[in-house]
Amino acid sequence: MSSPLGKVGSVVDSLSASQARRVLLAAQGFGRPTATATRPAGTRQLNLLFDRIRLLQLDSVNVFERSHYQPVFARLGHYDKSVLDALTFGKATASRPRRCIEYWAHEAALIPLESWPLWRWKMDALSRRDPERYDWARNNQAMLQWLREELASTGPISAREIEHDANRRTGPWWGWSDVKQGLEMLFRWGEVVSAGRTRFERRYALTEQVIPAQLREREVSRADAHLALVSQAAQALGVATASDLADYFRLKLVDVRATIAELADSGELVPVTVQGWKQPTWLHRDARLPRRIEHVALLSPFDPVVWDRQRAERMFGFHYRIEIYTPEPKRQFGYYSLPVLVDDALVGRIDLKTDRHARVLRVQSAWHEDGLEAQAGALGALAERIVPTLREIAHWQGMEAIIVVGRGTLSPAIAAELRH
């Protein structure tokens, strides 16, 4: 857990590298007591976390677990994934209103429903630009209109369920049919939204079928939307450069710099220097600096702590590349290696696979970062910290055993600790 020192945004003008890491991790919700299987985190904790980090990136890879589930476990500990499903993909009711919606924020991501109006400027810009830039959008206006009418009559539906002669894939993987391309185009423009997912397959609906009228009718200027989004990014990161703030929601740097000036004038952002950082840096006025952070977690490749690879290297000295698309003989660390956070450092990476048929969590490989091997007993001590988290992960995944099957400099120590 973290040891609090309190708000620092108005009282410091410089941070050490370690302090900057602790500011980030505290802003992201690390360092708090984690939930267990007997006392899992519930809806309240998930809502509070979502208010803090503002988005969960989606990704289809499921070799260990889908990406949007992982950041929640990394911060809160044990929780029932169905609770998150109800907030994100479940059917909204009067007693349980929709909490999240999907849009291209950072990448494809879940964002708070109330944030949807903040993206209308982007939707409107894309709806004007796409027909000029893309032949498909320009040449398939009849298909787009047919899809609007189809959704109006059917309500939420997956692309696969739509009956049309043009609903045929044009190739493997991303070889989308014209129906799928049309739905995705309308999704970009804000005319269509996701009404949820079934087995991770998006169900499309017209915006008025999902988004409440008060949100659809709320007008937010581009400038005000950027002000809100940069403010959210600054709160979620704690300490950041302009590039860091731009990356969080994938905003244009020139727009973010103009917004930073306004937030600095209001006192929400405070200039600060960070040891080893070369770019001008900003601290959010509500940022907290714990004296220490005690936390062990395996991070998704799409976790906000590491999704900006340059920032991860600057903050943690951690060079990280996901190797999903790397041919197996050329992989260095594994297909789905997860950065290992211990306290305020990234100390290694573990390639995990959930074998759902055998009910086994497989450690395909495990590696420590350079330098640890020179410290007597360091690998054993590190494994002693990591293994309880691996056991919690296995329990959360419904697995009955953990097997170390792969290579790596940390694998022997983890295997030995698992035998204790």
One Martini backbone bead per residue (centre of mass of N, CA, C, O) as a GRO file, in nm:
protein
  420
    1MET     BB    1   0.104   0.031   0.006
    2SER     BB    2   0.057   0.360   0.068
    3SER     BB    3   0.230   0.654   0.185
    4PRO     BB    4   0.118   0.949   0.273
    5LEU     BB    5   0.174   1.314   0.187
    6GLY     BB    6   0.007   1.449  -0.029
    7LYS     BB    7  -0.027   1.729  -0.176
    8VAL     BB    8   0.206   1.884  -0.440
    9GLY     BB    9   0.118   2.097  -0.665
   10SER     BB   10   0.181   2.370  -0.457
   11VAL     BB   11   0.492   2.278  -0.315
   12VAL     BB   12   0.648   2.197  -0.583
   13ASP     BB   13   0.935   2.216  -0.843
   14SER     BB   14   1.052   1.918  -0.785
   15LEU     BB   15   1.159   1.585  -0.904
   16SER     BB   16   1.230   1.282  -0.878
   17ALA     BB   17   1.212   0.991  -1.036
   18SER     BB   18   1.069   0.841  -0.803
   19GLN     BB   19   0.850   1.051  -0.749
   20ALA     BB   20   0.719   1.043  -1.028
   21ARG     BB   21   0.628   0.750  -1.010
   22ARG     BB   22   0.446   0.786  -0.758
   23VAL     BB   23   0.255   0.986  -0.881
   24LEU     BB   24   0.151   0.809  -1.106
   25LEU     BB   25   0.056   0.560  -0.938
   26ALA     BB   26  -0.142   0.716  -0.763
   27ALA     BB   27  -0.316   0.829  -0.998
   28GLN     BB   28  -0.375   0.513  -1.097
   29GLY     BB   29  -0.432   0.337  -0.812
   30PHE     BB   30  -0.185   0.262  -0.662
   31GLY     BB   31  -0.123   0.137  -0.321
   32ARG     BB   32  -0.369  -0.011  -0.242
   33PRO     BB   33  -0.567  -0.216  -0.110
   34THR     BB   34  -0.643  -0.540  -0.198
   35ALA     BB   35  -0.846  -0.764  -0.314
   36THR     BB   36  -1.023  -1.065  -0.254
   37ALA     BB   37  -1.200  -1.349  -0.291
   38THR     BB   38  -1.361  -1.292  -0.015
   39ARG     BB   39  -1.314  -0.959  -0.090
   40PRO     BB   40  -1.431  -0.817  -0.341
   41ALA     BB   41  -1.465  -0.604  -0.573
   42GLY     BB   42  -1.696  -0.358  -0.670
   43THR     BB   43  -1.880  -0.120  -0.814
   44ARG     BB   44  -1.763   0.117  -0.657
   45GLN     BB   45  -1.460   0.066  -0.719
   46LEU     BB   46  -1.488   0.073  -1.028
   47ASN     BB   47  -1.597   0.359  -1.051
   48LEU     BB   48  -1.358   0.503  -0.917
   49LEU     BB   49  -1.147   0.407  -1.119
   50PHE     BB   50  -1.280   0.523  -1.373
   51ASP     BB   51  -1.264   0.819  -1.273
   52ARG     BB   52  -0.949   0.815  -1.277
   53ILE     BB   53  -0.862   0.685  -1.578
   54ARG     BB   54  -1.119   0.708  -1.809
   55LEU     BB   55  -1.002   0.427  -1.938
   56LEU     BB   56  -1.034   0.122  -2.151
   57GLN     BB   57  -0.860  -0.079  -2.339
   58LEU     BB   58  -0.911  -0.254  -2.634
   59ASP     BB   59  -0.868  -0.615  -2.707
   60SER     BB   60  -0.866  -0.937  -2.868
   61VAL     BB   61  -0.665  -1.060  -2.697
   62ASN     BB   62  -0.684  -1.403  -2.507
   63VAL     BB   63  -0.444  -1.572  -2.382
   64PHE     BB   64  -0.509  -1.457  -2.091
   65GLU     BB   65  -0.653  -1.156  -2.116
   66ARG     BB   66  -0.836  -0.907  -2.158
   67SER     BB   67  -0.734  -0.582  -2.140
   68HIS     BB   68  -0.975  -0.445  -1.967
   69TYR     BB   69  -0.938  -0.633  -1.709
   70GLN     BB   70  -0.641  -0.590  -1.603
   71PRO     BB   71  -0.626  -0.301  -1.467
   72VAL     BB   72  -0.820  -0.370  -1.240
   73PHE     BB   73  -0.659  -0.596  -1.104
   74ALA     BB   74  -0.389  -0.438  -1.067
   75ARG     BB   75  -0.537  -0.235  -0.854
   76LEU     BB   76  -0.774  -0.410  -0.686
   77GLY     BB   77  -0.796  -0.699  -0.759
   78HIS     BB   78  -1.035  -0.890  -0.681
   79TYR     BB   79  -1.293  -0.964  -0.931
   80ASP     BB   80  -1.587  -0.964  -1.106
   81LYS     BB   81  -1.630  -0.951  -1.442
   82SER     BB   82  -1.942  -0.908  -1.443
   83VAL     BB   83  -1.934  -0.624  -1.324
   84LEU     BB   84  -1.795  -0.492  -1.565
   85ASP     BB   85  -1.993  -0.585  -1.780
   86ALA     BB   86  -2.238  -0.427  -1.666
   87LEU     BB   87  -2.094  -0.141  -1.714
   88THR     BB   88  -2.024  -0.194  -2.035
   89PHE     BB   89  -2.206  -0.449  -2.191
   90GLY     BB   90  -2.463  -0.414  -2.068
   91LYS     BB   91  -2.791  -0.370  -2.015
   92ALA     BB   92  -2.976  -0.107  -1.981
   93THR     BB   93  -3.147   0.041  -1.701
   94ALA     BB   94  -3.315   0.221  -1.475
   95SER     BB   95  -3.143   0.090  -1.227
   96ARG     BB   96  -2.897   0.042  -1.462
   97PRO     BB   97  -2.713   0.243  -1.596
   98ARG     BB   98  -2.500   0.341  -1.814
   99ARG     BB   99  -2.140   0.387  -1.785
  100CYS     BB  100  -2.043   0.306  -2.079
  101ILE     BB  101  -1.848   0.371  -2.380
  102GLU     BB  102  -1.749   0.360  -2.711
  103TYR     BB  103  -1.426   0.479  -2.840
  104TRP     BB  104  -1.167   0.676  -2.997
  105ALA     BB  105  -0.974   0.660  -2.715
  106HIS     BB  106  -0.675   0.643  -2.820
  107GLU     BB  107  -0.825   0.380  -2.864
  108ALA     BB  108  -1.012   0.142  -2.835
  109ALA     BB  109  -1.260   0.238  -2.585
  110LEU     BB  110  -1.360   0.287  -2.261
  111ILE     BB  111  -1.594   0.532  -2.159
  112PRO     BB  112  -1.761   0.756  -2.019
  113LEU     BB  113  -2.069   0.851  -2.095
  114GLU     BB  114  -2.026   1.163  -2.021
  115SER     BB  115  -1.787   1.187  -2.252
  116TRP     BB  116  -1.918   1.181  -2.535
  117PRO     BB  117  -1.940   1.495  -2.602
  118LEU     BB  118  -1.616   1.533  -2.617
  119TRP     BB  119  -1.628   1.380  -2.925
  120ARG     BB  120  -1.791   1.541  -3.143
  121TRP     BB  121  -1.569   1.693  -3.292
  122LYS     BB  122  -1.447   1.434  -3.416
  123MET     BB  123  -1.694   1.318  -3.553
  124ASP     BB  124  -1.750   1.563  -3.734
  125ALA     BB  125  -1.476   1.567  -3.877
  126LEU     BB  126  -1.495   1.279  -3.999
  127SER     BB  127  -1.764   1.317  -4.158
  128ARG     BB  128  -1.626   1.530  -4.350
  129ARG     BB  129  -1.350   1.380  -4.434
  130ASP     BB  130  -1.388   1.083  -4.531
  131PRO     BB  131  -1.528   1.130  -4.817
  132GLU     BB  132  -1.254   1.269  -4.919
  133ARG     BB  133  -1.036   1.028  -4.842
  134TYR     BB  134  -1.246   0.786  -4.898
  135ASP     BB  135  -1.376   0.592  -5.133
  136TRP     BB  136  -1.578   0.425  -4.977
  137ALA     BB  137  -1.745   0.660  -4.855
  138ARG     BB  138  -1.814   0.791  -5.135
  139ASN     BB  139  -1.927   0.505  -5.285
  140ASN     BB  140  -2.137   0.418  -5.012
  141GLN     BB  141  -2.407   0.577  -4.944
  142ALA     BB  142  -2.626   0.359  -4.973
  143MET     BB  143  -2.521   0.173  -4.751
  144LEU     BB  144  -2.537   0.373  -4.518
  145GLN     BB  145  -2.843   0.418  -4.537
  146TRP     BB  146  -2.927   0.124  -4.499
  147LEU     BB  147  -2.806   0.096  -4.213
  148ARG     BB  148  -2.975   0.306  -4.074
  149GLU     BB  149  -3.248   0.163  -4.136
  150GLU     BB  150  -3.184  -0.111  -4.008
  151LEU     BB  151  -3.132  -0.008  -3.716
  152ALA     BB  152  -3.410   0.126  -3.679
  153SER     BB  153  -3.562  -0.164  -3.700
  154THR     BB  154  -3.370  -0.361  -3.505
  155GLY     BB  155  -3.145  -0.256  -3.353
  156PRO     BB  156  -2.934  -0.418  -3.187
  157ILE     BB  157  -2.645  -0.542  -3.379
  158SER     BB  158  -2.452  -0.740  -3.551
  159ALA     BB  159  -2.279  -0.776  -3.834
  160ARG     BB  160  -2.342  -1.084  -3.877
  161GLU     BB  161  -2.672  -1.044  -3.861
  162ILE     BB  162  -2.667  -0.902  -4.125
  163GLU     BB  163  -2.866  -0.899  -4.415
  164HIS     BB  164  -2.642  -0.907  -4.699
  165ASP     BB  165  -2.465  -0.930  -4.988
  166ALA     BB  166  -2.218  -0.744  -4.852
  167ASN     BB  167  -2.177  -0.971  -4.610
  168ARG     BB  168  -1.855  -1.020  -4.701
  169ARG     BB  169  -1.559  -1.121  -4.680
  170THR     BB  170  -1.222  -1.016  -4.818
  171GLY     BB  171  -1.069  -1.165  -4.579
  172PRO     BB  172  -0.863  -1.199  -4.340
  173TRP     BB  173  -0.932  -1.057  -4.043
  174TRP     BB  174  -0.951  -0.736  -4.195
  175GLY     BB  175  -1.170  -0.850  -4.412
  176TRP     BB  176  -1.407  -0.657  -4.459
  177SER     BB  177  -1.709  -0.589  -4.508
  178ASP     BB  178  -1.927  -0.353  -4.608
  179VAL     BB  179  -2.091  -0.359  -4.352
  180LYS     BB  180  -1.860  -0.322  -4.152
  181GLN     BB  181  -1.747  -0.061  -4.271
  182GLY     BB  182  -2.004   0.105  -4.232
  183LEU     BB  183  -2.029   0.080  -3.926
  184GLU     BB  184  -1.749   0.203  -3.861
  185MET     BB  185  -1.801   0.474  -3.992
  186LEU     BB  186  -2.049   0.551  -3.816
  187PHE     BB  187  -1.892   0.531  -3.553
  188ARG     BB  188  -1.691   0.760  -3.608
  189TRP     BB  189  -1.942   0.976  -3.648
  190GLY     BB  190  -2.176   0.906  -3.419
  191GLU     BB  191  -2.432   0.742  -3.541
  192VAL     BB  192  -2.290   0.498  -3.406
  193VAL     BB  193  -2.299   0.252  -3.147
  194SER     BB  194  -2.234   0.069  -2.866
  195ALA     BB  195  -2.452  -0.174  -2.694
  196GLY     BB  196  -2.226  -0.386  -2.680
  197ARG     BB  197  -2.121  -0.727  -2.598
  198THR     BB  198  -2.082  -1.058  -2.753
  199ARG     BB  199  -1.819  -1.225  -2.730
  200PHE     BB  200  -1.679  -0.941  -2.828
  201GLU     BB  201  -1.918  -0.859  -3.007
  202ARG     BB  202  -2.039  -0.600  -3.156
  203ARG     BB  203  -2.326  -0.390  -3.092
  204TYR     BB  204  -2.524  -0.210  -3.298
  205ALA     BB  205  -2.640   0.141  -3.282
  206LEU     BB  206  -2.812   0.398  -3.261
  207THR     BB  207  -2.762   0.666  -3.074
  208GLU     BB  208  -3.070   0.703  -2.977
  209GLN     BB  209  -3.068   0.397  -2.849
  210VAL     BB  210  -2.840   0.486  -2.609
  211ILE     BB  211  -2.816   0.788  -2.587
  212PRO     BB  212  -2.904   1.029  -2.407
  213ALA     BB  213  -3.046   1.325  -2.479
  214GLN     BB  214  -2.868   1.514  -2.294
  215LEU     BB  215  -2.605   1.422  -2.444
  216ARG     BB  216  -2.672   1.467  -2.743
  217GLU     BB  217  -2.749   1.788  -2.685
  218ARG     BB  218  -2.472   1.846  -2.594
  219GLU     BB  219  -2.264   2.128  -2.627
  220VAL     BB  220  -1.914   2.111  -2.730
  221SER     BB  221  -1.644   2.254  -2.779
  222ARG     BB  222  -1.335   2.197  -2.880
  223ALA     BB  223  -1.196   2.359  -2.654
  224ASP     BB  224  -1.357   2.239  -2.412
  225ALA     BB  225  -1.286   1.946  -2.466
  226HIS     BB  226  -0.981   1.978  -2.432
  227LEU     BB  227  -0.989   2.080  -2.146
  228ALA     BB  228  -1.113   1.821  -2.025
  229LEU     BB  229  -0.912   1.605  -2.136
  230VAL     BB  230  -0.648   1.723  -2.023
  231SER     BB  231  -0.738   1.719  -1.732
  232GLN     BB  232  -0.781   1.413  -1.714
  233ALA     BB  233  -0.493   1.332  -1.791
  234ALA     BB  234  -0.350   1.481  -1.558
  235GLN     BB  235  -0.489   1.323  -1.330
  236ALA     BB  236  -0.401   1.031  -1.434
  237LEU     BB  237  -0.074   1.110  -1.426
  238GLY     BB  238   0.011   1.386  -1.253
  239VAL     BB  239   0.278   1.367  -1.443
  240ALA     BB  240   0.365   1.573  -1.742
  241THR     BB  241   0.390   1.613  -2.062
  242ALA     BB  242   0.258   1.712  -2.349
  243SER     BB  243   0.286   1.433  -2.486
  244ASP     BB  244   0.148   1.272  -2.265
  245LEU     BB  245  -0.126   1.417  -2.281
  246ALA     BB  246  -0.181   1.357  -2.580
  247ASP     BB  247  -0.171   1.039  -2.567
  248TYR     BB  248  -0.407   0.955  -2.384
  249PHE     BB  249  -0.624   1.072  -2.630
  250ARG     BB  250  -0.501   1.142  -2.903
  251LEU     BB  251  -0.393   1.433  -2.938
  252LYS     BB  252  -0.296   1.722  -3.054
  253LEU     BB  253  -0.023   1.897  -2.963
  254VAL     BB  254  -0.111   2.185  -3.035
  255ASP     BB  255  -0.372   2.174  -2.864
  256VAL     BB  256  -0.244   2.101  -2.590
  257ARG     BB  257  -0.063   2.347  -2.551
  258ALA     BB  258  -0.294   2.552  -2.540
  259THR     BB  259  -0.436   2.417  -2.295
  260ILE     BB  260  -0.210   2.434  -2.088
  261ALA     BB  261  -0.204   2.739  -2.063
  262GLU     BB  262  -0.487   2.757  -1.938
  263LEU     BB  263  -0.435   2.564  -1.693
  264ALA     BB  264  -0.203   2.734  -1.578
  265ASP     BB  265  -0.358   3.000  -1.532
  266SER     BB  266  -0.564   2.846  -1.324
  267GLY     BB  267  -0.369   2.624  -1.155
  268GLU     BB  268  -0.393   2.318  -1.241
  269LEU     BB  269  -0.110   2.364  -1.363
  270VAL     BB  270   0.234   2.287  -1.270
  271PRO     BB  271   0.546   2.358  -1.285
  272VAL     BB  272   0.810   2.106  -1.337
  273THR     BB  273   1.089   1.918  -1.239
  274VAL     BB  274   1.260   1.623  -1.371
  275GLN     BB  275   1.470   1.388  -1.338
  276GLY     BB  276   1.587   1.348  -1.677
  277TRP     BB  277   1.403   1.557  -1.800
  278LYS     BB  278   1.369   1.771  -2.095
  279GLN     BB  279   1.081   1.849  -2.078
  280PRO     BB  280   0.826   2.013  -2.011
  281THR     BB  281   0.651   2.004  -1.693
  282TRP     BB  282   0.347   1.873  -1.528
  283LEU     BB  283   0.145   1.936  -1.238
  284HIS     BB  284  -0.109   1.844  -1.065
  285ARG     BB  285  -0.268   1.997  -0.802
  286ASP     BB  286  -0.383   1.692  -0.694
  287ALA     BB  287  -0.131   1.560  -0.656
  288ARG     BB  288   0.035   1.272  -0.519
  289LEU     BB  289   0.301   1.187  -0.269
  290PRO     BB  290   0.420   0.912  -0.175
  291ARG     BB  291   0.661   0.771   0.019
  292ARG     BB  292   0.528   0.494  -0.072
  293ILE     BB  293   0.501   0.183  -0.268
  294GLU     BB  294   0.297  -0.113  -0.222
  295HIS     BB  295   0.320  -0.322  -0.511
  296VAL     BB  296   0.181  -0.592  -0.713
  297ALA     BB  297   0.198  -0.626  -1.080
  298LEU     BB  298   0.044  -0.707  -1.385
  299LEU     BB  299   0.069  -0.563  -1.703
  300SER     BB  300  -0.073  -0.452  -1.956
  301PRO     BB  301   0.015  -0.344  -2.271
  302PHE     BB  302  -0.262  -0.137  -2.224
  303ASP     BB  303  -0.156   0.025  -2.000
  304PRO     BB  304  -0.110   0.349  -1.899
  305VAL     BB  305   0.185   0.300  -1.788
  306VAL     BB  306   0.286   0.150  -2.092
  307TRP     BB  307   0.158   0.247  -2.372
  308ASP     BB  308   0.388   0.455  -2.353
  309ARG     BB  309   0.698   0.364  -2.431
  310GLN     BB  310   0.864   0.624  -2.384
  311ARG     BB  311   0.763   0.682  -2.100
  312ALA     BB  312   0.850   0.414  -1.970
  313GLU     BB  313   1.151   0.466  -2.022
  314ARG     BB  314   1.176   0.738  -1.874
  315MET     BB  315   1.057   0.642  -1.590
  316PHE     BB  316   1.177   0.311  -1.577
  317GLY     BB  317   1.384   0.193  -1.784
  318PHE     BB  318   1.165   0.050  -1.995
  319HIS     BB  319   1.191  -0.171  -2.254
  320TYR     BB  320   0.894  -0.200  -2.467
  321ARG     BB  321   0.760  -0.481  -2.662
  322ILE     BB  322   0.530  -0.623  -2.840
  323GLU     BB  323   0.519  -0.984  -2.980
  324ILE     BB  324   0.272  -1.078  -3.150
  325TYR     BB  325   0.400  -0.992  -3.453
  326THR     BB  326   0.635  -1.177  -3.392
  327PRO     BB  327   0.819  -1.410  -3.481
  328GLU     BB  328   0.901  -1.661  -3.281
  329PRO     BB  329   1.220  -1.671  -3.334
  330LYS     BB  330   1.231  -1.338  -3.260
  331ARG     BB  331   1.157  -1.361  -2.979
  332GLN     BB  332   1.254  -1.254  -2.655
  333PHE     BB  333   0.991  -1.283  -2.427
  334GLY     BB  334   0.712  -1.314  -2.586
  335TYR     BB  335   0.389  -1.294  -2.684
  336TYR     BB  336   0.265  -1.199  -2.365
  337SER     BB  337   0.428  -0.980  -2.210
  338LEU     BB  338   0.434  -0.866  -1.870
  339PRO     BB  339   0.475  -0.621  -1.675
  340VAL     BB  340   0.654  -0.584  -1.363
  341LEU     BB  341   0.527  -0.456  -1.063
  342VAL     BB  342   0.738  -0.323  -0.794
  343ASP     BB  343   0.616  -0.081  -0.665
  344ASP     BB  344   0.821   0.170  -0.840
  345ALA     BB  345   0.895  -0.082  -1.039
  346LEU     BB  346   1.024  -0.234  -1.333
  347VAL     BB  347   1.153  -0.582  -1.307
  348GLY     BB  348   0.984  -0.729  -1.544
  349ARG     BB  349   0.866  -1.026  -1.740
  350ILE     BB  350   0.556  -1.206  -1.820
  351ASP     BB  351   0.444  -1.496  -1.987
  352LEU     BB  352   0.102  -1.558  -2.031
  353LYS     BB  353  -0.127  -1.850  -2.000
  354THR     BB  354  -0.462  -1.955  -2.039
  355ASP     BB  355  -0.564  -2.285  -1.967
  356ARG     BB  356  -0.892  -2.368  -1.983
  357HIS     BB  357  -0.893  -2.677  -2.017
  358ALA     BB  358  -0.669  -2.742  -1.779
  359ARG     BB  359  -0.663  -2.521  -1.554
  360VAL     BB  360  -0.396  -2.340  -1.638
  361LEU     BB  361  -0.126  -2.138  -1.547
  362ARG     BB  362   0.114  -2.020  -1.777
  363VAL     BB  363   0.464  -1.981  -1.765
  364GLN     BB  364   0.639  -1.919  -2.046
  365SER     BB  365   0.796  -1.665  -1.919
  366ALA     BB  366   1.079  -1.513  -1.722
  367TRP     BB  367   1.202  -1.179  -1.647
  368HIS     BB  368   1.464  -0.979  -1.561
  369GLU     BB  369   1.626  -0.708  -1.504
  370ASP     BB  370   1.896  -0.551  -1.521
  371GLY     BB  371   2.111  -0.620  -1.216
  372LEU     BB  372   1.988  -0.836  -1.021
  373GLU     BB  373   2.202  -1.073  -1.046
  374ALA     BB  374   2.422  -0.911  -0.860
  375GLN     BB  375   2.224  -0.978  -0.625
  376ALA     BB  376   2.201  -1.135  -0.349
  377GLY     BB  377   1.891  -1.296  -0.354
  378ALA     BB  378   1.707  -1.130  -0.555
  379LEU     BB  379   1.539  -1.345  -0.710
  380GLY     BB  380   1.404  -1.476  -0.468
  381ALA     BB  381   1.273  -1.216  -0.358
  382LEU     BB  382   1.110  -1.155  -0.611
  383ALA     BB  383   0.947  -1.418  -0.622
  384GLU     BB  384   0.816  -1.375  -0.342
  385ARG     BB  385   0.646  -1.130  -0.446
  386ILE     BB  386   0.503  -1.256  -0.710
  387VAL     BB  387   0.355  -1.528  -0.647
  388PRO     BB  388   0.099  -1.429  -0.498
  389THR     BB  389  -0.009  -1.290  -0.754
  390LEU     BB  390  -0.027  -1.541  -0.930
  391ARG     BB  391  -0.233  -1.682  -0.747
  392GLU     BB  392  -0.453  -1.469  -0.774
  393ILE     BB  393  -0.481  -1.489  -1.078
  394ALA     BB  394  -0.560  -1.785  -1.094
  395HIS     BB  395  -0.816  -1.756  -0.925
  396TRP     BB  396  -0.953  -1.539  -1.102
  397GLN     BB  397  -0.940  -1.749  -1.360
  398GLY     BB  398  -1.000  -2.050  -1.249
  399MET     BB  399  -0.740  -2.185  -1.166
  400GLU     BB  400  -0.557  -2.478  -1.026
  401ALA     BB  401  -0.273  -2.397  -1.162
  402ILE     BB  402   0.090  -2.354  -1.181
  403ILE     BB  403   0.310  -2.339  -1.470
  404VAL     BB  404   0.649  -2.369  -1.552
  405VAL     BB  405   0.746  -2.381  -1.911
  406GLY     BB  406   0.971  -2.175  -1.951
  407ARG     BB  407   1.180  -1.931  -1.997
  408GLY     BB  408   1.423  -1.752  -1.815
  409THR     BB  409   1.577  -1.577  -1.549
  410LEU     BB  410   1.305  -1.615  -1.346
  411SER     BB  411   1.185  -1.903  -1.356
  412PRO     BB  412   1.335  -2.068  -1.135
  413ALA     BB  413   1.243  -1.892  -0.892
  414ILE     BB  414   0.939  -1.932  -0.933
  415ALA     BB  415   0.933  -2.239  -0.920
  416ALA     BB  416   1.051  -2.258  -0.634
  417GLU     BB  417   0.830  -2.088  -0.489
  418LEU     BB  418   0.587  -2.274  -0.571
  419ARG     BB  419   0.696  -2.521  -0.389
  420HIS     BB  420   0.642  -2.385  -0.095
   0.00000   0.00000   0.00000
